[in-house]
């Protein structure tokens, strides 16, 4: 579509994406792919120490549709299996549980890539798209009404659009202006994140020890010339333990990490800066309102268990693009119907994931026998029953509740057909 002139000589866009993190970048690419004139407004995020993202099959297909997959795979490591080990010392032993891609006829469950590298790939694609105008500036306010929407920038500029996609994070200004309520909660945990090199191979398997302070998870990373075996670590712990460990000499912390991993990977060396963030959760009362929709951490936050965070955010984007396809953004009735559909989809999908992650996290940090028995019985059932295990794997990598068209079939298969 051609640009429209807004009153006062400003440029008016079809879609304005607020927030230039990985979710906002992906949203800009998705809507530009649909032929919409798109403005992406926000600051490129600073590096996140030690942070990686595991992207499952649905997200891999989405990246393929965006034209990003080839470059992502060059920088990522395939994750062919997830291994979960109960390390809570509960009264009744729980068997180890492995979820393998081969059980659902996939070569891998997904890929693991540095968050900074993923942002770099998406940013390069955004800068190469003539349909996208990247405006690296802060948004201080919004105007939302029945006829259109606008973002007011810190330097006084005004960017107008028919519709706004808010990807501006958990403290979203756009969400607040729209009057969408949030429910927030906290957990008594901090996550430490870092990248490690280790002595023995990971075999493209993510290994998760479930401890009383939360999961201790090693996710495979690709080799480097001087480091053939590498993984990223996401380690949940109490606030006091986080403070103590961050104060330790790095060598002592490496020994402790090796102990937590039961020496299965041999000697550990920390190769990155160490990141930390407090654990909490968030849900919203609505996922869209008027001429605005929420995606990513503007509408859901939860602990990094099961690698659901960015996968869910990309599903937000793909679902919104699906719901708005062929909709006249200037027609209030068409737009309202599309956004009602989006809200129903996201409420079901996000609610299901949030509840599941919350239950699992609390079941680890609450040392009550009935809770341990329930968690243990669940692990035993999934480990013993093949059909149930395969259903769990498929739900994790290709969710049945909502699978937008950009995630349904690999692009290369569609072209071959």
GROMACS .gro file of C-alpha atoms in nm, residues 14 57 77 131 210 338-339:
model
    7
   14UNK     CA    1  -0.119   0.114   0.798
   57UNK     CA    2   0.905  -2.603   1.546
   77UNK     CA    3   2.215  -2.527   1.759
  131UNK     CA    4   0.778  -0.152   0.334
  210UNK     CA    5   1.421  -2.980   3.870
  338UNK     CA    6  -1.104  -0.956   1.395
  339UNK     CA    7  -0.982  -0.838   1.735
   0.00000   0.00000   0.00000
